[in-house]
Amino acid sequence: VQLQASGGGLVQAGDSLRLSCAASGRTPSTMGWFRQAPGKEREFVAGINLSGVRKDYLDSVKGRFTISRVNAANTVYLQMNSLKAEDTAVYYCAGKPQPGISTSTSSYYYWGQGTQVTVSS
């Protein structure tokens, strides 16, 4: 499975962006979005199970970000609203075949190439 992330860009604080992650084959059971800011470790942002019913979020993005998936289109989305300067990072989508959302990067087998999100204050 290959993952392709897109949708990043340069926006102002308070703006919105929607990231997309397209899978080359069947989308893995569990999908997640991670981000990595310069000089920091990669961190979990959001995760979603196969049915889309179960979701998990980093505390600092709860209420602002929404993860969703369209399995028929092999695509996962991250809607980001009310963006803040501290959201600036490279965002990566990731997937794993096992059920169960994990916040650990080591749990995910498949990774996209990353898309840059820059929020100016």
PDB file of C-alpha atoms in Angstrom:
ATOM      1  CA  VAL A   1       0.000   0.000   0.000  1.00  0.00           C
ATOM      2  CA  GLN A   2       1.291   3.420  -0.928  1.00  0.00           C
ATOM      3  CA  LEU A   3      -0.080   6.577   0.669  1.00  0.00           C
ATOM      4  CA  GLN A   4      -0.069   9.993  -0.954  1.00  0.00           C
ATOM      5  CA  ALA A   5      -0.770  13.033   1.206  1.00  0.00           C
ATOM      6  CA  SER A   6      -1.813  16.364  -0.264  1.00  0.00           C
ATOM      7  CA  GLY A   7      -3.588  19.592   0.563  1.00  0.00           C
ATOM      8  CA  GLY A   8      -1.020  21.473   2.593  1.00  0.00           C
ATOM      9  CA  GLY A   9      -0.213  25.106   2.098  1.00  0.00           C
ATOM     10  CA  LEU A  10       0.417  28.522   3.586  1.00  0.00           C
ATOM     11  CA  VAL A  11      -2.536  30.042   5.405  1.00  0.00           C
ATOM     12  CA  GLN A  12      -3.239  32.669   8.029  1.00  0.00           C
ATOM     13  CA  ALA A  13      -4.232  31.970  11.602  1.00  0.00           C
ATOM     14  CA  GLY A  14      -7.937  31.215  11.789  1.00  0.00           C
ATOM     15  CA  ASP A  15      -8.107  29.775   8.282  1.00  0.00           C
ATOM     16  CA  SER A  16      -8.986  26.216   7.295  1.00  0.00           C
ATOM     17  CA  LEU A  17      -7.300  23.508   5.251  1.00  0.00           C
ATOM     18  CA  ARG A  18      -8.307  20.014   4.266  1.00  0.00           C
ATOM     19  CA  LEU A  19      -5.636  17.398   3.879  1.00  0.00           C
ATOM     20  CA  SER A  20      -6.205  14.277   1.817  1.00  0.00           C
ATOM     21  CA  CYS A  21      -4.478  10.921   1.919  1.00  0.00           C
ATOM     22  CA  ALA A  22      -5.034   8.637  -1.037  1.00  0.00           C
ATOM     23  CA  ALA A  23      -4.127   4.957  -0.811  1.00  0.00           C
ATOM     24  CA  SER A  24      -2.926   3.103  -3.881  1.00  0.00           C
ATOM     25  CA  GLY A  25      -4.787  -0.007  -2.856  1.00  0.00           C
ATOM     26  CA  ARG A  26      -7.266  -0.853  -0.181  1.00  0.00           C
ATOM     27  CA  THR A  27      -7.003   1.642   2.650  1.00  0.00           C
ATOM     28  CA  PRO A  28      -5.519   0.060   5.775  1.00  0.00           C
ATOM     29  CA  SER A  29      -7.885  -0.737   8.621  1.00  0.00           C
ATOM     30  CA  THR A  30      -6.597   1.989  10.896  1.00  0.00           C
ATOM     31  CA  MET A  31      -5.468   5.328   9.558  1.00  0.00           C
ATOM     32  CA  GLY A  32      -3.811   8.216  11.283  1.00  0.00           C
ATOM     33  CA  TRP A  33      -2.425  11.665  10.756  1.00  0.00           C
ATOM     34  CA  PHE A  34       0.835  12.705  12.387  1.00  0.00           C
ATOM     35  CA  ARG A  35       2.817  15.920  12.237  1.00  0.00           C
ATOM     36  CA  GLN A  36       6.391  16.966  12.764  1.00  0.00           C
ATOM     37  CA  ALA A  37       7.509  20.509  13.443  1.00  0.00           C
ATOM     38  CA  PRO A  38      11.146  21.554  13.018  1.00  0.00           C
ATOM     39  CA  GLY A  39      13.270  20.283  15.887  1.00  0.00           C
ATOM     40  CA  LYS A  40      10.437  18.251  17.372  1.00  0.00           C
ATOM     41  CA  GLU A  41       9.447  14.628  17.340  1.00  0.00           C
ATOM     42  CA  ARG A  42       6.666  13.375  15.123  1.00  0.00           C
ATOM     43  CA  GLU A  43       3.396  13.432  17.043  1.00  0.00           C
ATOM     44  CA  PHE A  44      -0.007  11.828  16.665  1.00  0.00           C
ATOM     45  CA  VAL A  45      -2.733  14.205  15.542  1.00  0.00           C
ATOM     46  CA  ALA A  46      -5.767  12.057  14.728  1.00  0.00           C
ATOM     47  CA  GLY A  47      -6.747   8.463  14.067  1.00  0.00           C
ATOM     48  CA  ILE A  48      -9.761   6.644  12.670  1.00  0.00           C
ATOM     49  CA  ASN A  49     -10.856   3.034  12.556  1.00  0.00           C
ATOM     50  CA  LEU A  50     -12.125   1.139   9.526  1.00  0.00           C
ATOM     51  CA  SER A  51     -15.789   1.992   9.926  1.00  0.00           C
ATOM     52  CA  GLY A  52     -15.081   5.614  10.729  1.00  0.00           C
ATOM     53  CA  VAL A  53     -17.020   5.392  13.959  1.00  0.00           C
ATOM     54  CA  ARG A  54     -14.070   5.456  16.325  1.00  0.00           C
ATOM     55  CA  LYS A  55     -11.798   8.495  16.247  1.00  0.00           C
ATOM     56  CA  ASP A  56      -9.088   9.843  18.466  1.00  0.00           C
ATOM     57  CA  TYR A  57      -7.408  13.240  18.569  1.00  0.00           C
ATOM     58  CA  LEU A  58      -4.484  15.073  20.073  1.00  0.00           C
ATOM     59  CA  ASP A  59      -5.909  17.208  22.862  1.00  0.00           C
ATOM     60  CA  SER A  60      -4.729  20.462  21.315  1.00  0.00           C
ATOM     61  CA  VAL A  61      -6.669  19.850  18.083  1.00  0.00           C
ATOM     62  CA  LYS A  62      -9.931  18.559  19.559  1.00  0.00           C
ATOM     63  CA  GLY A  63     -12.848  20.651  18.380  1.00  0.00           C
ATOM     64  CA  ARG A  64     -10.793  22.116  15.512  1.00  0.00           C
ATOM     65  CA  PHE A  65      -9.704  19.103  13.466  1.00  0.00           C
ATOM     66  CA  THR A  66     -11.868  16.316  12.077  1.00  0.00           C
ATOM     67  CA  ILE A  67     -10.628  13.067  10.585  1.00  0.00           C
ATOM     68  CA  SER A  68     -12.819  11.156   8.162  1.00  0.00           C
ATOM     69  CA  ARG A  69     -12.535   8.470   5.506  1.00  0.00           C
ATOM     70  CA  VAL A  70     -14.276   7.338   2.353  1.00  0.00           C
ATOM     71  CA  ASN A  71     -13.341   3.695   1.961  1.00  0.00           C
ATOM     72  CA  ALA A  72     -14.852   3.397  -1.496  1.00  0.00           C
ATOM     73  CA  ALA A  73     -12.439   6.082  -2.638  1.00  0.00           C
ATOM     74  CA  ASN A  74      -9.498   4.773  -0.575  1.00  0.00           C
ATOM     75  CA  THR A  75      -9.088   8.236   0.891  1.00  0.00           C
ATOM     76  CA  VAL A  76      -8.727   9.691   4.355  1.00  0.00           C
ATOM     77  CA  TYR A  77      -9.185  13.372   5.151  1.00  0.00           C
ATOM     78  CA  LEU A  78      -8.130  15.761   7.874  1.00  0.00           C
ATOM     79  CA  GLN A  79     -10.274  18.887   8.033  1.00  0.00           C
ATOM     80  CA  MET A  80      -8.405  21.548   9.957  1.00  0.00           C
ATOM     81  CA  ASN A  81     -10.280  24.618  11.124  1.00  0.00           C
ATOM     82  CA  SER A  82      -9.252  27.592  13.243  1.00  0.00           C
ATOM     83  CA  LEU A  83      -5.623  26.953  12.442  1.00  0.00           C
ATOM     84  CA  LYS A  84      -2.986  28.331  14.767  1.00  0.00           C
ATOM     85  CA  ALA A  85       0.683  29.120  14.271  1.00  0.00           C
ATOM     86  CA  GLU A  86       1.547  26.143  16.473  1.00  0.00           C
ATOM     87  CA  ASP A  87      -0.111  23.833  13.949  1.00  0.00           C
ATOM     88  CA  THR A  88       2.719  24.563  11.528  1.00  0.00           C
ATOM     89  CA  ALA A  89       4.398  21.277  10.640  1.00  0.00           C
ATOM     90  CA  VAL A  90       4.807  18.633   7.998  1.00  0.00           C
ATOM     91  CA  TYR A  91       1.737  16.419   8.162  1.00  0.00           C
ATOM     92  CA  TYR A  92       1.970  12.710   7.407  1.00  0.00           C
ATOM     93  CA  CYS A  93      -0.741  10.145   6.898  1.00  0.00           C
ATOM     94  CA  ALA A  94      -0.088   6.640   8.134  1.00  0.00           C
ATOM     95  CA  GLY A  95      -1.838   3.306   8.129  1.00  0.00           C
ATOM     96  CA  LYS A  96      -1.752  -0.076   9.770  1.00  0.00           C
ATOM     97  CA  PRO A  97      -3.630  -3.241   8.921  1.00  0.00           C
ATOM     98  CA  GLN A  98      -4.596  -4.089  12.492  1.00  0.00           C
ATOM     99  CA  PRO A  99      -7.628  -2.591  14.205  1.00  0.00           C
ATOM    100  CA  GLY A 100      -7.120  -0.230  17.105  1.00  0.00           C
ATOM    101  CA  ILE A 101      -6.046   3.375  16.935  1.00  0.00           C
ATOM    102  CA  SER A 102      -2.524   3.920  18.208  1.00  0.00           C
ATOM    103  CA  THR A 103      -0.783   7.187  18.967  1.00  0.00           C
ATOM    104  CA  SER A 104       2.648   5.613  18.463  1.00  0.00           C
ATOM    105  CA  THR A 105       4.505   6.092  15.195  1.00  0.00           C
ATOM    106  CA  SER A 106       6.034   2.631  15.558  1.00  0.00           C
ATOM    107  CA  SER A 107       2.603   1.000  15.272  1.00  0.00           C
ATOM    108  CA  TYR A 108       2.041   2.178  11.716  1.00  0.00           C
ATOM    109  CA  TYR A 109       3.406   0.255   8.731  1.00  0.00           C
ATOM    110  CA  TYR A 110       2.562   2.570   5.877  1.00  0.00           C
ATOM    111  CA  TRP A 111       3.510   6.229   5.569  1.00  0.00           C
ATOM    112  CA  GLY A 112       2.826   8.975   3.081  1.00  0.00           C
ATOM    113  CA  GLN A 113       5.469  11.456   2.016  1.00  0.00           C
ATOM    114  CA  GLY A 114       4.199  14.391   4.060  1.00  0.00           C
ATOM    115  CA  THR A 115       2.628  17.711   3.163  1.00  0.00           C
ATOM    116  CA  GLN A 116       3.717  21.065   4.596  1.00  0.00           C
ATOM    117  CA  VAL A 117       1.234  23.165   6.535  1.00  0.00           C
ATOM    118  CA  THR A 118       2.377  26.665   7.453  1.00  0.00           C
ATOM    119  CA  VAL A 119       0.173  28.953   9.510  1.00  0.00           C
ATOM    120  CA  SER A 120       1.184  32.575   9.761  1.00  0.00           C
ATOM    121  CA  SER A 121       0.105  34.576  12.804  1.00  0.00           C
TER     122      SER A 121
END
